[in-house]
CSV table of C-alpha atoms in Angstrom, one decimal:
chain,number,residue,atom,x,y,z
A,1006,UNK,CA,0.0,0.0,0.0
A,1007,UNK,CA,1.0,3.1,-0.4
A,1008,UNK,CA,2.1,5.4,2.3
A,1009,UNK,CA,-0.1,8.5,3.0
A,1010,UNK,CA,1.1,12.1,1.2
A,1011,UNK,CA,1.9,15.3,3.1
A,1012,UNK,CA,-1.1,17.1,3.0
A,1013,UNK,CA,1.5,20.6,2.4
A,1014,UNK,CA,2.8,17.9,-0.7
A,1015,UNK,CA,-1.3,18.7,-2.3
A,1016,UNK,CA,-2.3,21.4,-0.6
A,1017,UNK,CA,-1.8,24.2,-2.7
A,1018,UNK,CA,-3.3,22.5,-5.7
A,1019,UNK,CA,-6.5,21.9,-3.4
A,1020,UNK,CA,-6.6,25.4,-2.6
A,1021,UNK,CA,-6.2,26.2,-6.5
A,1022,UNK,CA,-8.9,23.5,-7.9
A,1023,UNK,CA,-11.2,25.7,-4.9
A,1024,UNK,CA,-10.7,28.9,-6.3
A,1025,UNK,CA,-11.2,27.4,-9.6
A,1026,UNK,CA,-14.7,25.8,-9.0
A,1027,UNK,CA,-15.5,28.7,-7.2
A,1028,UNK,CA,-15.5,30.6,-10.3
A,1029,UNK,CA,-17.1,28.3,-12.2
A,1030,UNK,CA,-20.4,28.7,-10.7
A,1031,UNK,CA,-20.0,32.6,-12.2
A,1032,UNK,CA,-18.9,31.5,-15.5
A,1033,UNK,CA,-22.2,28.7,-15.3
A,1034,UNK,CA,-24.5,32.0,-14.2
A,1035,UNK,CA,-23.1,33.9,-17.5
A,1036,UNK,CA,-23.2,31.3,-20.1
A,1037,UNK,CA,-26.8,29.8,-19.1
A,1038,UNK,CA,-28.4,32.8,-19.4
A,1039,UNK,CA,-28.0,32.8,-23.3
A,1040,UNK,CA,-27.2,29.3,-23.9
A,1041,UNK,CA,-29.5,27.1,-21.5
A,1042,UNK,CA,-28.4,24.3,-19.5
A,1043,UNK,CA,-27.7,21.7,-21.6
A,1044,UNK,CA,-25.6,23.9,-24.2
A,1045,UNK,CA,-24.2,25.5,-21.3
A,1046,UNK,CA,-23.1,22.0,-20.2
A,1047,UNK,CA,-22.6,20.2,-23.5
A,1048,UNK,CA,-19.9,23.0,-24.6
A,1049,UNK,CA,-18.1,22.9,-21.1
A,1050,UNK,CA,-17.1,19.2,-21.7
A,1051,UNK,CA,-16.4,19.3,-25.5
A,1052,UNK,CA,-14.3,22.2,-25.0
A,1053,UNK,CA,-12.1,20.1,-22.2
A,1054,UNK,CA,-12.2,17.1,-24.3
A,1055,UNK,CA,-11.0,18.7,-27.0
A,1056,UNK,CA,-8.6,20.4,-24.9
A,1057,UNK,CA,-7.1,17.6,-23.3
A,1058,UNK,CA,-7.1,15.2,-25.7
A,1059,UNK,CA,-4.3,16.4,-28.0
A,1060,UNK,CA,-2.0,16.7,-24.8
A,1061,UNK,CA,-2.9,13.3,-23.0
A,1062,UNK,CA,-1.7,11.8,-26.4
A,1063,UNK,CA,0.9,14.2,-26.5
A,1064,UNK,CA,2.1,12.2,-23.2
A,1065,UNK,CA,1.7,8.8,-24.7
A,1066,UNK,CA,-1.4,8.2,-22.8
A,1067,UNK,CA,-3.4,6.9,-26.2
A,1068,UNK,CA,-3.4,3.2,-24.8
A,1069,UNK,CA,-4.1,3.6,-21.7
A,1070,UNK,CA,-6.8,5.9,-22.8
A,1071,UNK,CA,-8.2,3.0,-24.9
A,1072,UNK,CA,-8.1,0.6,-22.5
A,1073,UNK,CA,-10.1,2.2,-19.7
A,1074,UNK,CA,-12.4,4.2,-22.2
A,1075,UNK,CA,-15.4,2.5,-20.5
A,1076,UNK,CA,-14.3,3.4,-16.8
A,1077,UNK,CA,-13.4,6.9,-17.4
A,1078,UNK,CA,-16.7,7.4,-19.8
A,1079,UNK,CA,-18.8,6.2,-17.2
A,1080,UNK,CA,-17.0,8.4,-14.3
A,1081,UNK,CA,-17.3,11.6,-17.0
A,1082,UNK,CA,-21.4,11.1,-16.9
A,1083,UNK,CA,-21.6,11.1,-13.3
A,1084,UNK,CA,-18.8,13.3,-12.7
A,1085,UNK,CA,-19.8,15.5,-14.9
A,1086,UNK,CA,-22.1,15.4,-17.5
A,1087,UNK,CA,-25.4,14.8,-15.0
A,1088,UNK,CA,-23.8,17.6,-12.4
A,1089,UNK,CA,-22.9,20.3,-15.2
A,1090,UNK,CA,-26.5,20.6,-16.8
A,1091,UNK,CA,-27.9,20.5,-12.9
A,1092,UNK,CA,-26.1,23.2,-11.9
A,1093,UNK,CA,-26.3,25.2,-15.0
A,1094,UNK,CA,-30.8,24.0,-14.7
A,1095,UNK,CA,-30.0,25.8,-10.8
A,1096,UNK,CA,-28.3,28.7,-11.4
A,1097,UNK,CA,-31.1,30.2,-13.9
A,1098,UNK,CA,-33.3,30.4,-10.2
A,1099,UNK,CA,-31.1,30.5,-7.7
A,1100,UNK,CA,-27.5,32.4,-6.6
A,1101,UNK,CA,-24.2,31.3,-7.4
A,1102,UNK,CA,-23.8,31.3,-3.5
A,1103,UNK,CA,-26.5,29.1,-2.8
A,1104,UNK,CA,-25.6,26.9,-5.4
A,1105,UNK,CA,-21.8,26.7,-4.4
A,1106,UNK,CA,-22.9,26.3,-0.6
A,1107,UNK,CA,-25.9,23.2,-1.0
A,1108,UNK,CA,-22.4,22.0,-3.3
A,1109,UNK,CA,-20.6,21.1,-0.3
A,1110,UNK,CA,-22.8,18.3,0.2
A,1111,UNK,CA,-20.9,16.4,-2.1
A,1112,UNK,CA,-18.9,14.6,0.7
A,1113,UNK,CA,-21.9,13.9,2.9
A,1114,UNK,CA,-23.4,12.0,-0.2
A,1115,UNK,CA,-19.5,10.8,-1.1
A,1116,UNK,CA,-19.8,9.1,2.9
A,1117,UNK,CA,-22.8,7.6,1.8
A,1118,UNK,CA,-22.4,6.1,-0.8
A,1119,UNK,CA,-18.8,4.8,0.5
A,1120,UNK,CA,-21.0,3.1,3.1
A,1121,UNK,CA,-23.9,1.4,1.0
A,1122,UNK,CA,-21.2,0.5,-1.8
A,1123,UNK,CA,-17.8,0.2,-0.9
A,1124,UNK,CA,-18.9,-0.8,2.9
A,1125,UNK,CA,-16.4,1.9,4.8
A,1126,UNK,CA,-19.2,1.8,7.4
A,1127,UNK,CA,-18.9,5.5,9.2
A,1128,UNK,CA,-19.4,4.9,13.3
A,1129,UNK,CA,-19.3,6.9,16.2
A,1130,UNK,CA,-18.7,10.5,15.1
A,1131,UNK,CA,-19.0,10.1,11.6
A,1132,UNK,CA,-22.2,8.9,12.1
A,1133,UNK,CA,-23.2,12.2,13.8
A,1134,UNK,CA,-21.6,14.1,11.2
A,1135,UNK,CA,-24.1,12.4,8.5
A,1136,UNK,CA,-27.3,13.2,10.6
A,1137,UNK,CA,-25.5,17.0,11.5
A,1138,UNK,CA,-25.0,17.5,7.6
A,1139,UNK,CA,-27.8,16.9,6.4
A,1140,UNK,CA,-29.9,18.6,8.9
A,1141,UNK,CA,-28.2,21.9,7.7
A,1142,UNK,CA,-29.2,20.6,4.0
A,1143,UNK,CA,-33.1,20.4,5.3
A,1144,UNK,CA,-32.7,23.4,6.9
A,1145,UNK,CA,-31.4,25.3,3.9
A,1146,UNK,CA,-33.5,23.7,1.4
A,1147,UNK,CA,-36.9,23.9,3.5
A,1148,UNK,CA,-35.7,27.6,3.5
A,1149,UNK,CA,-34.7,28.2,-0.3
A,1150,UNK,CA,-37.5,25.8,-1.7
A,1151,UNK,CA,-40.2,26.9,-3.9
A,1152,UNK,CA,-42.4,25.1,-6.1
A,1153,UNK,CA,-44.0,28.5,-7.8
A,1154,UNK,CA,-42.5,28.9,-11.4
A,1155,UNK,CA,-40.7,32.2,-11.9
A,1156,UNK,CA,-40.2,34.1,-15.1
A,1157,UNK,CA,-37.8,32.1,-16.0
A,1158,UNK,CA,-39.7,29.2,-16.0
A,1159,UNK,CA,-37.4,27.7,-12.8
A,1160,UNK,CA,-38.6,27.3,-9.6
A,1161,UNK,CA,-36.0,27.3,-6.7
A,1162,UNK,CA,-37.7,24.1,-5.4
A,1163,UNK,CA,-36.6,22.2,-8.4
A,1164,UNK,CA,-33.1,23.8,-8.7
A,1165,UNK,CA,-32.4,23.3,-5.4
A,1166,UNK,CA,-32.9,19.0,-5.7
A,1167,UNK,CA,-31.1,19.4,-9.3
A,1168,UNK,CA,-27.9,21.1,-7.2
A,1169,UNK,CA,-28.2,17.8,-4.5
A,1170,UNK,CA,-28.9,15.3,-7.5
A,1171,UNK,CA,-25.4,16.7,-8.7
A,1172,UNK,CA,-23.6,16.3,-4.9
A,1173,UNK,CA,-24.6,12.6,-5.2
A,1174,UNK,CA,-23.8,12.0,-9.0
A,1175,UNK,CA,-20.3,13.5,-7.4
A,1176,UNK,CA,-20.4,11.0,-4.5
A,1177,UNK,CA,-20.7,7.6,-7.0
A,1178,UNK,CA,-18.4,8.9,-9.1
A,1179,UNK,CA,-15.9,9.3,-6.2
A,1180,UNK,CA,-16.6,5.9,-5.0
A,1181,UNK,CA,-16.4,4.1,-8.6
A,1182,UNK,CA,-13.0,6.0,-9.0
A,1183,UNK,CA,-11.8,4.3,-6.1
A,1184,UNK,CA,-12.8,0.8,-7.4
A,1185,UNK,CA,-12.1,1.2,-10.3
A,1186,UNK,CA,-9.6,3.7,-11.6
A,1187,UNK,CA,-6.8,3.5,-8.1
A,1188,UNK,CA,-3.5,4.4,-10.2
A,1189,UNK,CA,-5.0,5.6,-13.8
A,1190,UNK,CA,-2.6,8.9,-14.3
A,1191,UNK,CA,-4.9,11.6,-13.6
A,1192,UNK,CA,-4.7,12.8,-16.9
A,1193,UNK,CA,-5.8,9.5,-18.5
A,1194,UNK,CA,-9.0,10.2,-16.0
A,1195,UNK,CA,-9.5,13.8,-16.9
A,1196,UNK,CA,-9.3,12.9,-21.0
A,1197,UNK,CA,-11.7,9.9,-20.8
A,1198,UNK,CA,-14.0,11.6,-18.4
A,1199,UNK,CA,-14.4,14.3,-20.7
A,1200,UNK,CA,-15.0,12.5,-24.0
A,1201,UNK,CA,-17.3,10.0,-22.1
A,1202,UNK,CA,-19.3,13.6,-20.9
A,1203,UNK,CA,-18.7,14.7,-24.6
A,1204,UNK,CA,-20.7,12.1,-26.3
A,1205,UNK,CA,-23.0,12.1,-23.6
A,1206,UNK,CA,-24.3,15.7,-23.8
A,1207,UNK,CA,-23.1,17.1,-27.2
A,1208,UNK,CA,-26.5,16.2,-28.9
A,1209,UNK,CA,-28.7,17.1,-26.3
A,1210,UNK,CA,-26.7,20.4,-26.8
A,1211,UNK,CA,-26.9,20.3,-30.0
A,1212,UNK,CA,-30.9,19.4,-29.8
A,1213,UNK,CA,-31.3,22.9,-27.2
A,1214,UNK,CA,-28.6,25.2,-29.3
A,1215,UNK,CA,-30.3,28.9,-28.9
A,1216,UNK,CA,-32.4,29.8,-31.4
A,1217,UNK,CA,-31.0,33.7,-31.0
A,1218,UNK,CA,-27.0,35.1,-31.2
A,1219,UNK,CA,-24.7,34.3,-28.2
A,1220,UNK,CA,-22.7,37.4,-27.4
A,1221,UNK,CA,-18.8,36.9,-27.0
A,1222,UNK,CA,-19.3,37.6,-22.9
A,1223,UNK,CA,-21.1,34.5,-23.1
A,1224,UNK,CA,-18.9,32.7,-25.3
A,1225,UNK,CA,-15.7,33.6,-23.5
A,1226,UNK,CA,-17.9,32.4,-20.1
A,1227,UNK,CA,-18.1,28.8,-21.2
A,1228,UNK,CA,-14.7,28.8,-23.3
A,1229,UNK,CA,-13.4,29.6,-19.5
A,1230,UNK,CA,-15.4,26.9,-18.4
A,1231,UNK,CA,-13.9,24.2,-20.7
A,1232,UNK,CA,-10.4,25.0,-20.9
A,1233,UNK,CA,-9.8,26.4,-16.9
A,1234,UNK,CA,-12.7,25.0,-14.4
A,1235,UNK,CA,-12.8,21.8,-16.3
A,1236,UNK,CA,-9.7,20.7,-18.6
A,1237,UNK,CA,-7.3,21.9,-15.6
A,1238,UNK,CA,-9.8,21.8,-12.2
A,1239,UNK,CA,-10.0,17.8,-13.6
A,1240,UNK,CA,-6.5,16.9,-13.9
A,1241,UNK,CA,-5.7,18.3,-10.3
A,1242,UNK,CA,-9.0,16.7,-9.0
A,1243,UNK,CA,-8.1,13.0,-10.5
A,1244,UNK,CA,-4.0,14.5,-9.3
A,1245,UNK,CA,-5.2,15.0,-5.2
A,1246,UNK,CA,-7.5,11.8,-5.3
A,1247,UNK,CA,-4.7,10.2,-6.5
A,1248,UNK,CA,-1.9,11.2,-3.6
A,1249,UNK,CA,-4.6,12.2,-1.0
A,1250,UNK,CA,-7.7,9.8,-1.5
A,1251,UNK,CA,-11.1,10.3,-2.8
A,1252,UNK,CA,-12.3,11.7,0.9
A,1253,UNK,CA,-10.0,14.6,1.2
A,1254,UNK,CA,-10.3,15.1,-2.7
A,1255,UNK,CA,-14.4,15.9,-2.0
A,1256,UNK,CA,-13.4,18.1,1.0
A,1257,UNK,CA,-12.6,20.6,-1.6
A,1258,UNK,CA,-16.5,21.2,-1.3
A,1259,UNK,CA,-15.8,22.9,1.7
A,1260,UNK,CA,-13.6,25.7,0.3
A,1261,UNK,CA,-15.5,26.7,-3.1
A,1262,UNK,CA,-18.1,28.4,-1.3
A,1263,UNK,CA,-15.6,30.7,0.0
A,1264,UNK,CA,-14.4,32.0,-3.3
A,1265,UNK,CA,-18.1,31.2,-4.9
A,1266,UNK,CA,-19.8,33.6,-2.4
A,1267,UNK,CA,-16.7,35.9,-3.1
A,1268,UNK,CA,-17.3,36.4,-6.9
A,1269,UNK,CA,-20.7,36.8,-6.4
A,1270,UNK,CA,-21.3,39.2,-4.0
A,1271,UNK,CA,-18.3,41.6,-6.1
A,1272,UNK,CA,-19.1,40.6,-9.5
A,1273,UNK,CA,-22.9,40.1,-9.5
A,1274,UNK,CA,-23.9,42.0,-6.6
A,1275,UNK,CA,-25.3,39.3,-5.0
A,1276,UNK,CA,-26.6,39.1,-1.4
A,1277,UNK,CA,-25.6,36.5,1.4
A,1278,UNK,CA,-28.2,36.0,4.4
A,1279,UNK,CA,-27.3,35.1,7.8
A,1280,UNK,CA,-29.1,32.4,7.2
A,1281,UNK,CA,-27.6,30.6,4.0
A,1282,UNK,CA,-24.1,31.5,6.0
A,1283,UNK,CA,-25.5,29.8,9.3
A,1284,UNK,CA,-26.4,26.8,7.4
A,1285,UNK,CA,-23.6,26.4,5.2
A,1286,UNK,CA,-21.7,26.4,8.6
A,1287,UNK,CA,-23.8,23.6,9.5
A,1288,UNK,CA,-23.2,22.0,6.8
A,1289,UNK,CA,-19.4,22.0,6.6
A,1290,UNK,CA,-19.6,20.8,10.7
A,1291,UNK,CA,-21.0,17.8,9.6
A,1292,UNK,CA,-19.3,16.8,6.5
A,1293,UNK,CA,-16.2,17.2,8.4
A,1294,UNK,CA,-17.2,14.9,10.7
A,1295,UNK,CA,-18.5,12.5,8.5
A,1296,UNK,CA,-15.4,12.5,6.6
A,1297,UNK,CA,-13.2,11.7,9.6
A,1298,UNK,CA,-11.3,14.7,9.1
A,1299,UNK,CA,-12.1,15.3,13.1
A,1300,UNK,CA,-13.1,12.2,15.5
A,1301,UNK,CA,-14.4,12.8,18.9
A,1302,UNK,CA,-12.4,9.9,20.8
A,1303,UNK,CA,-15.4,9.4,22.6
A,1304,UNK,CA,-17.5,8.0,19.7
């Protein structure tokens, strides 16, 4: 087995992939607003597949690429392709703050999963963690939740279970990656994830293409989105998965909200309540615990 990384050996690429997924939830609230979720989502991934592809064969990775084209495909719909159109669906209702926040679910779903699938039973404070988590989820959903369509034809209710249906897309993925792809170089990972989201989504982009002109702040919104928060933000993901595990590698969740609420509230004016903040806070209490990133001894 493999003996454990210094977490100062990944950390400043974990702080990096935060900052960059933090801004991806701005770049997702640009683009969707003339583009539509699923060409908001089917152009993200074709741009990192086509991106990536040229260097990961550039690196010599074409037959390993080949030969795991079925694990990295699948990982791309779930780790990608399902949560890109959700979040893109969310953010036409709901904040870029909200979204990024109800995101850092991703490891309560992530300990979940683990435990149904991969039987890492959590106990004792973990445990607690789960039921802590998710009561700040309730409570910020119950909160955030409407059912009433808006003018955009969204209701918050709906976006809101679209952003969580993405946090546990991101939760099987981790646990399949584990399985099934411990020691795939991450850029063998990022490639096939991409081209498996590529296929996946290009014609139901494709299908919902706007029927009006895109303008270039748009454009240069997703083209951001496909060459920075996803071509990149992947191959450190698969990179900190790889030399920290999948269970630190969610934990990420935890700081995007940060730099999330950050762009919002100076770029789009956006406002944070105490409440979303008190939640969040909540939120992040038990995923840490869950996680086993802090264990009360006496659990």
């Amino acid at each position: 087995m493999k003996s454990p990384v210094p977490a100062k050996a990944w950390l400043p690429e974990f702080i990096l992939l935060a900052a960059i997924w933090g801004a991806s939830f701005l770049f997702m609230h640009i683009g969707v607003a003339e583009l539509g979720a699923f060409a908001t989502a089917g152009l993200r991934v074709s741009i990192a597949a086509l991106f990536l592809l040229p260097v990961a064969l550039a690196r010599g990775h074409g037959a390993a690429l080949r030969q795991n084209l079925g694990r990295t495909a699948a990982v791309g719909i779930l780790n990608s392709a399902i949560p890109f159109v959700c979040f893109s669906y969310a953010l036409l209702s709901i904040s870029t703050g909200l979204t990024s926040i109800l995101n850092a679910t991703a490891p309560l779903f992530g300990a979940v999963v683990a435990w149904v699938w991969l039987k890492d039973r959590p106990t004792g404070s973990r445990t607690v963690g789960l039921v802590v988590g998710f009561i700040g989820v309730a409570l910020l959903a119950w909160n955030k939740s409407n059912f009433t369509v808006n003018a955009s034809g969204v209701t918050t209710g709906w976006a809101v279970l679209a952003v969580l249906l993405a946090c546990l897309c991101y939760g099987l993925a981790a646990s399949f990656t584990k399985r099934y792809m411990t020691g795939l170089p991450s850029l063998v990972s990022a490639t096939g994830s991409q081209l498996g989201a590529t296929v996946f989504l290009l014609p139901l982009g494709l299908l919902y293409w706007p029927d009006h002109a895109v303008s270039w702040k748009a454009c240069g919104a997703v083209l951001a989105l496909g060459v920075v928060c996803t071509s990149l933000a992947y191959i450190l993901y698969f990179r900190i998965i790889e030399r920290a595990g999948p269970a630190k590698a969610l934990t990420v969740t935890f700081a995007i909200p940060v730099f999330a609420v950050l762009y919002g509230v100076v770029l789009l004016g956006e406002v944070v309540t105490p409440w979303m903040v008190g939640c969040g806070l909540v939120i992040i209490a038990g995923t840490t615990l869950s996680t086993g990133l802090i264990v009360f001894r006496r659990f």
